[in-house]
Coordinates of N, CA and C and ligand atoms in Angstrom, one line a residue:
M1 N 119.5 129.9 87.7 CA 120.1 128.6 87.8 C 119.5 127.7 86.7
S2 N 120.4 126.8 86.2 CA 120.0 125.9 85.2 C 119.3 124.7 85.7
V3 N 118.7 123.9 84.9 CA 118.0 122.7 85.3 C 119.1 121.8 85.9
K4 N 120.3 121.7 85.3 CA 121.3 120.9 85.8 C 121.7 121.3 87.2
D5 N 121.9 122.6 87.5 CA 122.3 123.0 88.8 C 121.2 122.7 89.8
N6 N 120.0 123.0 89.5 CA 118.8 122.7 90.4 C 118.8 121.2 90.8
L7 N 119.0 120.4 89.8 CA 118.9 119.0 90.0 C 120.1 118.5 90.9
T8 N 121.3 119.0 90.6 CA 122.4 118.7 91.4 C 122.2 119.1 92.9
N9 N 121.7 120.3 93.1 CA 121.5 120.8 94.4 C 120.5 119.9 95.2
I10 N 119.4 119.6 94.5 CA 118.3 118.8 95.2 C 118.9 117.4 95.5
K11 N 119.6 116.8 94.5 CA 120.1 115.5 94.7 C 121.1 115.4 95.9
S12 N 121.8 116.4 96.0 CA 122.8 116.4 97.1 C 122.1 116.5 98.5
E13 N 120.9 116.9 98.5 CA 120.1 117.0 99.8 C 119.4 115.7 100.1
L14 N 119.2 114.9 99.1 CA 118.3 113.7 99.3 C 119.1 112.6 100.0
P15 N 118.6 112.1 101.1 CA 119.2 111.0 101.8 C 119.3 109.7 100.9
E16 N 120.2 108.8 101.2 CA 120.2 107.6 100.4 C 118.9 106.8 100.6
G17 N 118.4 106.2 99.5 CA 117.2 105.5 99.7 C 115.9 106.3 99.3
V18 N 116.1 107.6 99.0 CA 115.0 108.4 98.6 C 115.2 108.6 97.1
T19 N 114.2 108.2 96.3 CA 114.2 108.3 94.8 C 113.6 109.6 94.4
L20 N 114.3 110.3 93.4 CA 113.8 111.5 92.9 C 113.0 111.3 91.6
V21 N 111.8 111.7 91.6 CA 111.0 111.7 90.3 C 111.0 113.2 89.8
A22 N 111.6 113.4 88.7 CA 111.7 114.8 88.1 C 110.4 115.0 87.4
V23 N 109.5 115.9 87.9 CA 108.2 116.1 87.3 C 108.3 117.1 86.2
S24 N 108.2 116.5 85.0 CA 108.4 117.3 83.7 C 107.2 117.7 83.0
K25 N 106.0 117.5 83.6 CA 104.7 117.9 83.0 C 104.8 119.4 82.4
T26 N 104.3 119.6 81.3 CA 104.3 120.9 80.5 C 105.6 121.3 80.0
K27 N 106.7 120.6 80.4 CA 108.0 121.1 80.0 C 108.5 120.5 78.7
P28 N 109.2 121.2 77.9 CA 109.6 120.7 76.6 C 110.7 119.6 76.7
N29 N 110.9 118.9 75.6 CA 111.9 117.9 75.6 C 113.3 118.4 75.9
E30 N 113.6 119.6 75.5 CA 115.0 120.1 75.7 C 115.3 120.2 77.2
D31 N 114.3 120.6 78.0 CA 114.5 120.6 79.5 C 114.7 119.2 80.0
I32 N 113.9 118.3 79.5 CA 114.1 116.9 80.0 C 115.5 116.4 79.6
M33 N 115.9 116.7 78.4 CA 117.2 116.2 78.0 C 118.3 116.9 78.8
E34 N 118.1 118.1 79.3 CA 119.2 118.7 80.1 C 119.3 117.9 81.4
A35 N 118.1 117.5 82.0 CA 118.1 116.7 83.2 C 118.7 115.3 82.9
Y36 N 118.3 114.8 81.8 CA 118.8 113.4 81.4 C 120.3 113.4 81.3
E37 N 120.9 114.5 80.7 CA 122.3 114.6 80.5 C 123.0 114.8 81.8
A38 N 122.3 115.3 82.8 CA 122.9 115.4 84.2 C 122.7 114.1 85.0
G39 N 122.2 113.1 84.3 CA 122.1 111.8 84.9 C 120.7 111.3 85.4
Q40 N 119.7 112.2 85.3 CA 118.4 111.9 85.8 C 117.7 110.9 84.8
R41 N 117.1 109.8 85.3 CA 116.4 108.8 84.4 C 114.9 108.7 84.8
V42 N 114.5 109.1 85.9 CA 113.1 108.9 86.3 C 112.3 110.3 86.2
F43 N 111.3 110.2 85.3 CA 110.5 111.4 85.1 C 109.0 111.2 85.3
G44 N 108.3 112.2 85.8 CA 106.9 112.0 86.1 C 106.1 113.0 85.3
E45 N 105.0 112.5 84.8 CA 104.0 113.2 84.0 C 102.6 113.0 84.6
N46 N 101.7 114.0 84.3 CA 100.4 113.8 84.8 C 99.3 113.7 83.7
K47 N 99.7 113.7 82.5 CA 98.7 113.5 81.4 C 99.3 112.4 80.5
V48 N 98.4 111.4 80.2 CA 98.8 110.2 79.5 C 99.3 110.6 78.1
Q49 N 98.5 111.4 77.4 CA 99.0 111.7 76.0 C 100.3 112.4 75.9
E50 N 100.5 113.3 76.8 CA 101.8 114.0 76.9 C 103.0 113.1 77.2
M51 N 102.7 112.1 78.1 CA 103.8 111.2 78.5 C 104.1 110.2 77.3
V52 N 103.0 109.8 76.6 CA 103.2 108.9 75.4 C 104.1 109.6 74.4
Q53 N 103.8 110.9 74.1 CA 104.5 111.7 73.1 C 106.0 111.7 73.5
K54 N 106.3 112.0 74.8 CA 107.6 112.2 75.3 C 108.4 110.8 75.2
W55 N 107.6 109.8 75.6 CA 108.2 108.4 75.5 C 108.7 108.1 74.1
E56 N 107.8 108.5 73.1 CA 108.2 108.2 71.7 C 109.4 109.0 71.3
D57 N 109.5 110.3 71.8 CA 110.5 111.2 71.3 C 111.9 111.0 72.0
L58 N 111.9 110.5 73.2 CA 113.1 110.6 74.1 C 113.8 109.3 74.3
P59 N 115.0 109.3 74.9 CA 115.7 108.0 75.0 C 114.9 106.9 75.7
K60 N 115.1 105.7 75.3 CA 114.3 104.6 75.8 C 114.7 104.1 77.2
D61 N 115.8 104.6 77.7 CA 116.1 104.2 79.1 C 115.5 105.1 80.2
I62 N 114.7 106.0 79.8 CA 113.9 106.8 80.7 C 112.8 106.0 81.3
E63 N 112.7 106.1 82.7 CA 111.6 105.5 83.4 C 110.5 106.5 83.5
W64 N 109.3 106.2 82.9 CA 108.2 107.2 83.0 C 107.2 106.8 84.1
H65 N 107.0 107.7 85.0 CA 106.0 107.5 86.0 C 104.7 108.4 85.8
M66 N 103.6 107.8 85.9 CA 102.3 108.5 85.8 C 101.9 109.0 87.2
I67 N 102.0 110.3 87.4 CA 101.7 110.8 88.8 C 100.3 111.4 88.9
G68 N 99.7 111.6 87.8 CA 98.4 112.3 87.9 C 97.2 111.3 88.0
H69 N 96.0 111.9 88.0 CA 94.8 111.1 88.1 C 94.6 110.5 86.7
V70 N 94.3 109.2 86.7 CA 94.2 108.4 85.4 C 92.8 108.1 85.1
Q71 N 92.4 108.4 83.9 CA 91.1 107.9 83.4 C 91.3 106.5 82.8
R72 N 90.3 105.7 83.1 CA 90.4 104.3 82.7 C 90.6 104.1 81.2
N73 N 89.9 105.0 80.4 CA 90.1 104.8 78.9 C 91.4 105.2 78.4
K74 N 92.3 105.8 79.2 CA 93.7 106.2 78.8 C 94.7 105.1 79.1
V75 N 94.4 104.2 80.0 CA 95.4 103.2 80.4 C 96.1 102.5 79.3
K76 N 95.3 102.2 78.3 CA 95.8 101.4 77.2 C 97.0 102.0 76.4
Y77 N 97.0 103.3 76.4 CA 98.1 104.0 75.7 C 99.4 104.0 76.4
M78 N 99.4 103.7 77.7 CA 100.7 103.7 78.4 C 101.1 102.4 79.0
A79 N 100.2 101.4 78.8 CA 100.5 100.0 79.4 C 101.8 99.4 78.9
E80 N 102.2 99.7 77.7 CA 103.4 99.1 77.2 C 104.7 99.5 77.9
F81 N 104.7 100.7 78.4 CA 106.0 101.3 78.9 C 106.0 101.9 80.3
V82 N 104.9 102.2 80.8 CA 104.9 103.0 82.1 C 105.6 102.2 83.2
S83 N 106.5 102.8 84.0 CA 107.2 102.1 85.0 C 106.5 102.1 86.3
L84 N 105.8 103.1 86.6 CA 105.0 103.1 87.9 C 103.8 104.1 87.8
I85 N 102.7 103.6 88.2 CA 101.5 104.5 88.2 C 101.2 104.8 89.7
H86 N 101.3 106.2 90.0 CA 101.2 106.6 91.4 C 99.8 106.8 91.9
G87 N 98.9 107.1 91.0 CA 97.6 107.6 91.4 C 96.4 106.7 91.3
V88 N 96.6 105.4 91.7 CA 95.5 104.4 91.6 C 94.6 104.6 92.8
D89 N 93.3 104.9 92.5 CA 92.4 105.1 93.7 C 91.1 104.4 93.5
S90 N 91.0 103.4 92.7 CA 89.7 102.7 92.6 C 90.0 101.2 92.1
P91 N 89.2 100.3 92.6 CA 89.3 98.9 92.1 C 89.0 98.8 90.6
R92 N 88.2 99.7 90.1 CA 87.9 99.6 88.6 C 89.1 100.1 87.8
L93 N 89.8 101.1 88.3 CA 91.0 101.5 87.6 C 92.1 100.4 87.7
L94 N 92.2 99.8 88.8 CA 93.2 98.7 89.0 C 92.9 97.5 88.1
K95 N 91.6 97.2 87.9 CA 91.2 96.1 87.0 C 91.6 96.5 85.5
E96 N 91.4 97.7 85.2 CA 91.7 98.1 83.8 C 93.2 98.1 83.6
I97 N 94.0 98.5 84.6 CA 95.5 98.4 84.4 C 95.9 97.0 84.3
N98 N 95.3 96.1 85.1 CA 95.6 94.7 85.0 C 95.3 94.1 83.6
K99 N 94.1 94.5 83.1 CA 93.7 94.0 81.7 C 94.7 94.5 80.6
Q100 N 95.1 95.8 80.7 CA 96.0 96.3 79.7 C 97.4 95.7 79.8
A101 N 97.8 95.5 81.1 CA 99.2 95.0 81.3 C 99.3 93.6 80.8
K102 N 98.2 92.8 80.9 CA 98.1 91.5 80.5 C 98.4 91.4 78.9
K103 N 97.8 92.3 78.2 CA 97.9 92.4 76.8 C 99.4 92.5 76.3
H104 N 100.2 93.2 77.2 CA 101.6 93.4 76.9 C 102.5 92.4 77.7
D105 N 101.8 91.4 78.3 CA 102.5 90.4 79.1 C 103.4 91.0 80.2
R106 N 102.9 92.1 80.8 CA 103.6 92.8 81.8 C 102.9 92.7 83.2
V107 N 103.7 93.0 84.2 CA 103.2 93.3 85.5 C 103.5 94.7 85.8
I108 N 102.5 95.6 86.0 CA 102.7 97.0 86.1 C 102.7 97.4 87.6
P109 N 103.8 97.9 88.1 CA 103.8 98.4 89.5 C 102.9 99.6 89.7
C110 N 102.2 99.6 90.8 CA 101.2 100.7 91.1 C 101.3 101.1 92.5
L111 N 101.0 102.4 92.8 CA 100.9 102.9 94.1 C 99.4 103.2 94.3
L112 N 98.9 103.0 95.5 CA 97.5 103.4 95.8 C 97.6 104.8 96.4
Q113 N 96.7 105.6 95.8 CA 96.7 107.0 96.3 C 95.8 107.2 97.5
I114 N 96.3 107.8 98.5 CA 95.5 107.9 99.8 C 95.2 109.4 99.9
H115 N 94.0 109.6 100.3 CA 93.5 111.0 100.6 C 93.9 111.4 102.0
I116 N 94.9 112.3 102.1 CA 95.4 112.8 103.4 C 95.1 114.3 103.6
A117 N 94.8 115.0 102.5 CA 94.7 116.5 102.6 C 93.3 116.8 103.1
E118 N 93.2 118.1 103.5 CA 92.0 118.6 104.0 C 91.0 118.9 102.9
E119 N 91.6 119.4 101.8 CA 90.7 119.7 100.6 C 90.1 118.5 100.1
D120 N 88.8 118.6 99.7 CA 88.2 117.4 99.1 C 88.3 117.3 97.6
T121 N 89.1 118.2 97.0 CA 89.4 118.2 95.6 C 90.4 117.1 95.2
K122 N 91.2 116.7 96.2 CA 92.2 115.8 95.9 C 91.7 114.3 95.9
F123 N 92.2 113.5 95.0 CA 91.7 112.2 94.8 C 92.3 111.3 95.9
G124 N 91.8 110.1 96.0 CA 92.4 109.1 96.9 C 91.5 108.4 97.8
L125 N 92.0 107.2 98.3 CA 91.2 106.4 99.1 C 91.4 106.8 100.6
D126 N 90.4 106.5 101.4 CA 90.7 106.6 102.9 C 91.1 105.2 103.4
K127 N 91.4 105.2 104.7 CA 92.0 104.0 105.3 C 91.1 102.8 105.1
A128 N 89.8 103.0 105.4 CA 88.8 101.9 105.3 C 88.8 101.4 103.8
E129 N 88.7 102.3 102.9 CA 88.7 101.9 101.5 C 89.9 101.1 101.0
L130 N 91.1 101.6 101.6 CA 92.3 100.9 101.2 C 92.3 99.4 101.7
H131 N 91.9 99.2 102.9 CA 91.9 97.8 103.4 C 90.8 97.0 102.7
E132 N 89.7 97.6 102.5 CA 88.6 96.9 101.7 C 89.1 96.4 100.4
L133 N 89.8 97.3 99.7 CA 90.4 97.0 98.4 C 91.4 95.8 98.5
I134 N 92.4 95.9 99.4 CA 93.4 94.9 99.4 C 93.0 93.6 100.0
D135 N 91.9 93.6 100.8 CA 91.4 92.4 101.3 C 90.4 91.7 100.4
S136 N 90.0 92.3 99.3 CA 89.0 91.7 98.4 C 89.6 90.5 97.6
E137 N 88.7 89.6 97.3 CA 89.1 88.5 96.5 C 89.4 88.9 95.0
E138 N 88.7 89.9 94.6 CA 88.9 90.5 93.3 C 90.3 91.0 93.1
F139 N 90.8 91.7 94.1 CA 92.1 92.3 94.1 C 93.2 91.1 94.0
K140 N 93.0 90.1 94.9 CA 93.9 89.0 94.9 C 94.1 88.3 93.6
A141 N 93.0 88.4 92.8 CA 93.0 87.7 91.5 C 93.8 88.4 90.4
L142 N 94.2 89.7 90.7 CA 94.8 90.5 89.6 C 96.3 90.1 89.5
E143 N 96.7 89.5 88.4 CA 98.1 89.0 88.4 C 99.0 89.9 87.6
H144 N 98.4 90.9 86.9 CA 99.3 91.8 86.1 C 99.5 93.2 86.7
I145 N 99.1 93.3 88.0 CA 99.5 94.5 88.7 C 100.2 94.1 89.9
K146 N 101.0 95.0 90.4 CA 101.7 94.8 91.7 C 101.6 96.1 92.5
I147 N 101.0 96.0 93.7 CA 101.0 97.2 94.6 C 102.3 97.2 95.3
V148 N 103.0 98.3 95.1 CA 104.3 98.4 95.7 C 104.4 99.5 96.8
G149 N 103.3 100.2 97.0 CA 103.3 101.3 98.0 C 102.2 102.2 97.9
L150 N 102.3 103.4 98.6 CA 101.3 104.4 98.7 C 101.8 105.7 98.2
M151 N 100.9 106.6 97.8 CA 101.2 107.9 97.4 C 100.2 108.9 98.0
G152 N 100.6 110.1 98.3 CA 99.6 111.1 98.9 C 100.1 112.5 98.7
M153 N 99.2 113.4 98.7 CA 99.5 114.8 98.6 C 99.0 115.5 99.8
A154 N 99.8 116.3 100.4 CA 99.4 117.1 101.6 C 98.5 118.3 101.2
T155 N 97.8 118.8 102.2 CA 97.1 120.1 101.9 C 98.0 121.2 101.4
F156 N 97.5 122.0 100.5 CA 98.3 123.1 100.0 C 98.2 124.3 101.0
T157 N 99.1 124.3 101.9 CA 99.1 125.3 103.0 C 100.5 125.7 103.5
D158 N 100.6 126.9 104.1 CA 101.9 127.3 104.7 C 102.1 126.6 106.1
D159 N 101.0 126.0 106.6 CA 101.1 125.4 107.9 C 101.8 124.1 107.9
M160 N 103.1 124.2 108.1 CA 104.0 123.0 107.9 C 103.7 121.9 109.0
N161 N 103.1 122.3 110.1 CA 102.7 121.3 111.1 C 101.6 120.5 110.6
Q162 N 100.6 121.1 109.9 CA 99.5 120.3 109.3 C 100.1 119.4 108.3
V163 N 101.0 119.9 107.4 CA 101.5 119.1 106.4 C 102.3 117.9 107.0
R164 N 103.0 118.1 108.1 CA 103.7 117.1 108.7 C 102.8 116.0 109.3
R165 N 101.7 116.5 109.9 CA 100.7 115.5 110.5 C 100.1 114.6 109.4
E166 N 99.8 115.3 108.2 CA 99.2 114.5 107.1 C 100.2 113.4 106.6
F167 N 101.5 113.8 106.5 CA 102.5 112.9 106.0 C 102.7 111.8 107.0
A168 N 102.6 112.1 108.3 CA 102.8 111.1 109.4 C 101.7 110.1 109.3
Q169 N 100.5 110.6 109.0 CA 99.3 109.7 108.9 C 99.5 108.7 107.7
L170 N 100.0 109.2 106.6 CA 100.3 108.4 105.4 C 101.4 107.3 105.8
K171 N 102.4 107.8 106.5 CA 103.5 106.8 106.8 C 102.9 105.7 107.7
S172 N 102.0 106.0 108.6 CA 101.5 105.0 109.5 C 100.6 104.0 108.7
M173 N 99.9 104.5 107.7 CA 99.1 103.6 106.8 C 100.1 102.7 106.0
Y174 N 101.2 103.3 105.6 CA 102.2 102.6 104.8 C 102.8 101.4 105.7
D175 N 103.1 101.7 106.9 CA 103.6 100.7 107.8 C 102.6 99.6 108.0
D176 N 101.3 99.9 108.1 CA 100.3 98.9 108.3 C 100.2 98.0 107.0
L177 N 100.3 98.6 105.9 CA 100.2 97.9 104.6 C 101.3 96.9 104.5
K178 N 102.5 97.3 104.9 CA 103.7 96.4 104.9 C 103.5 95.1 105.6
I179 N 102.6 95.1 106.6 CA 102.3 93.9 107.4 C 101.4 93.0 106.5
K180 N 100.6 93.6 105.7 CA 99.6 92.8 105.0 C 100.1 92.3 103.6
L181 N 100.9 93.1 102.9 CA 101.4 92.7 101.6 C 102.9 92.7 101.5
T182 N 103.4 91.8 100.7 CA 104.8 91.8 100.4 C 105.1 92.8 99.3
D183 N 106.3 93.1 99.1 CA 106.7 94.0 98.0 C 106.4 95.5 98.2
I184 N 106.0 95.9 99.4 CA 105.7 97.3 99.7 C 107.0 98.0 100.1
N185 N 107.5 98.8 99.2 CA 108.7 99.6 99.5 C 108.7 101.0 99.0
I186 N 107.6 101.5 98.5 CA 107.6 102.9 98.0 C 106.6 103.7 98.7
L187 N 107.0 104.8 99.4 CA 106.1 105.8 99.9 C 106.4 107.1 99.2
S188 N 105.5 107.4 98.3 CA 105.6 108.6 97.4 C 104.9 109.8 98.0
M189 N 105.7 110.6 98.7 CA 105.2 111.9 99.2 C 106.2 112.9 99.2
G190 N 105.8 114.2 98.9 CA 106.7 115.3 98.9 C 106.9 115.9 97.5
M191 N 106.6 117.2 97.4 CA 106.8 118.0 96.2 C 107.7 119.1 96.4
S192 N 107.8 120.1 95.5 CA 108.8 121.1 95.7 C 108.7 121.9 97.0
G193 N 107.4 122.1 97.4 CA 107.2 123.0 98.6 C 107.3 122.2 99.9
D194 N 107.3 120.9 99.9 CA 107.2 120.2 101.2 C 108.0 118.9 101.2
Y195 N 109.0 118.7 100.3 CA 109.7 117.5 100.3 C 110.6 117.2 101.5
T196 N 111.1 118.3 102.1 CA 112.0 118.1 103.2 C 111.2 117.6 104.4
V197 N 110.0 118.1 104.6 CA 109.2 117.6 105.7 C 108.8 116.1 105.4
A198 N 108.4 115.9 104.1 CA 108.0 114.5 103.7 C 109.2 113.5 104.0
I199 N 110.4 113.9 103.7 CA 111.5 113.0 104.0 C 111.7 112.8 105.5
E200 N 111.5 113.8 106.2 CA 111.6 113.7 107.7 C 110.6 112.7 108.2
E201 N 109.4 112.7 107.5 CA 108.3 111.8 107.9 C 108.4 110.4 107.3
G202 N 109.4 110.1 106.5 CA 109.6 108.8 106.0 C 109.4 108.5 104.6
S203 N 109.3 109.6 103.8 CA 109.1 109.4 102.3 C 110.3 108.6 101.7
T204 N 110.0 107.8 100.7 CA 111.1 107.1 100.0 C 111.1 107.5 98.5
M205 N 110.2 108.4 98.2 CA 110.1 108.9 96.8 C 109.5 110.3 96.7
V206 N 110.3 111.2 96.2 CA 109.7 112.6 96.1 C 109.5 113.0 94.7
R207 N 108.4 113.7 94.4 CA 108.0 114.1 93.1 C 108.3 115.6 93.0
I208 N 109.3 116.0 92.3 CA 109.7 117.5 92.3 C 109.7 118.0 90.9
G209 N 108.9 119.1 90.7 CA 108.8 119.7 89.4 C 109.4 121.1 89.3
S210 N 108.7 122.1 89.9 CA 109.1 123.5 89.7 C 110.5 123.8 90.3
S211 N 110.9 123.1 91.4 CA 112.2 123.4 91.9 C 113.4 122.9 91.0
I212 N 113.0 122.1 90.0 CA 114.0 121.6 89.1 C 113.9 122.4 87.8
F213 N 112.7 122.5 87.2 CA 112.5 123.0 85.9 C 112.0 124.5 85.9
G214 N 111.7 125.0 87.0 CA 111.1 126.4 87.1 C 109.6 126.3 87.1
A215 N 109.0 127.4 87.3 CA 107.5 127.5 87.4 C 106.9 127.0 86.1
R216 N 105.8 126.4 86.2 CA 105.1 125.9 84.9 C 104.2 127.1 84.4
N217 N 104.1 127.1 83.1 CA 103.2 128.1 82.5 C 102.1 127.4 81.8
Y218 N 100.9 127.6 82.3 CA 99.7 126.9 81.8 C 98.9 127.7 80.8
A219 N 99.5 128.9 80.5 CA 98.8 129.8 79.6 C 98.6 129.2 78.2
Ligands
LIG301 C1 102.9 118.6 89.5 C2 102.9 117.6 90.5 C3 104.1 117.4 91.4 C4 105.2 118.4 91.3 O1 104.9 119.7 91.8 P1 106.0 120.8 92.1 O2 105.3 121.6 93.1 O3 106.2 121.5 90.8 O4 107.2 120.1 92.6 C5 104.1 116.4 92.3 N1 103.1 115.5 92.4 C6 102.0 115.6 91.6 C7 100.9 114.6 91.7 C8 101.9 116.6 90.6 O5 100.8 116.7 89.9

C-alpha cells in the first residue's frame, strides 16, 4: 500500500473533530510530499534539527508539530515556525519557549505532557505537578505561550484494557483542566497501535507514523 492509500484509509476512519498528525520522523521528503499531495498538511517530528531541515526544504503551508522530548537549548531553532509543541513537561522548558517565542513576536501553542504509562522511561508531569504548574504566578506571567491541551502516551503493551484505563485517566485530567483554563481544546493521544482506543476515550488529535509511512528504519 502506498502512503496515499494508507492516509486515505486512516482519514476515512477518523471521526469529525479528530485531527491527524502524520508522524514523519526519519522519513524522507519524498514520503512527506506524497502525503502532502494527498492533502495532508500537519506533520509531526521528534527531533528539532530534522524538523528544521524539513521546514526549510518543504512547502511553507505545512504545519510542523514537535511531538518529541525537547531540550531547552534547541527551542530557539524552531521558535520561528513550530505550530504546536506536544511534549512540554517542565516550567523551565515553558519559560524557554516563552522567551524564544517573544523574540519572534509569536505566541506558541503548547500541550503539557502527562505521564500516564506504567514505564518510568516516558516523560511527563503527574496530576499534582500539572496543577502546581498552572496555578503558579510564574506560569500566569508567560505571555508568549498558550497551553491548549494535554498529550500522553500509553504503556507499550498488548493489554488494551490497560491502555484504555490510561487514556481515560488522561481524559479526566483534560476535563479538569478545561475548568481552570480557557483555550483548552486539544487532547493528543493515540498512535498507530492504539489510536482507535484513544478516540473511543476522547482523543481529539492522533499522532500516526508507521501506519501511514511504514516501519521506521533506525539502522
Ligand atoms: C513516533 C511517535 C509517534 C508515532 O508512532 P507510530 O507508532 O509510528 O504511529 C507518536 N507519538 C510520538 C510521541 C512519537 O514519538
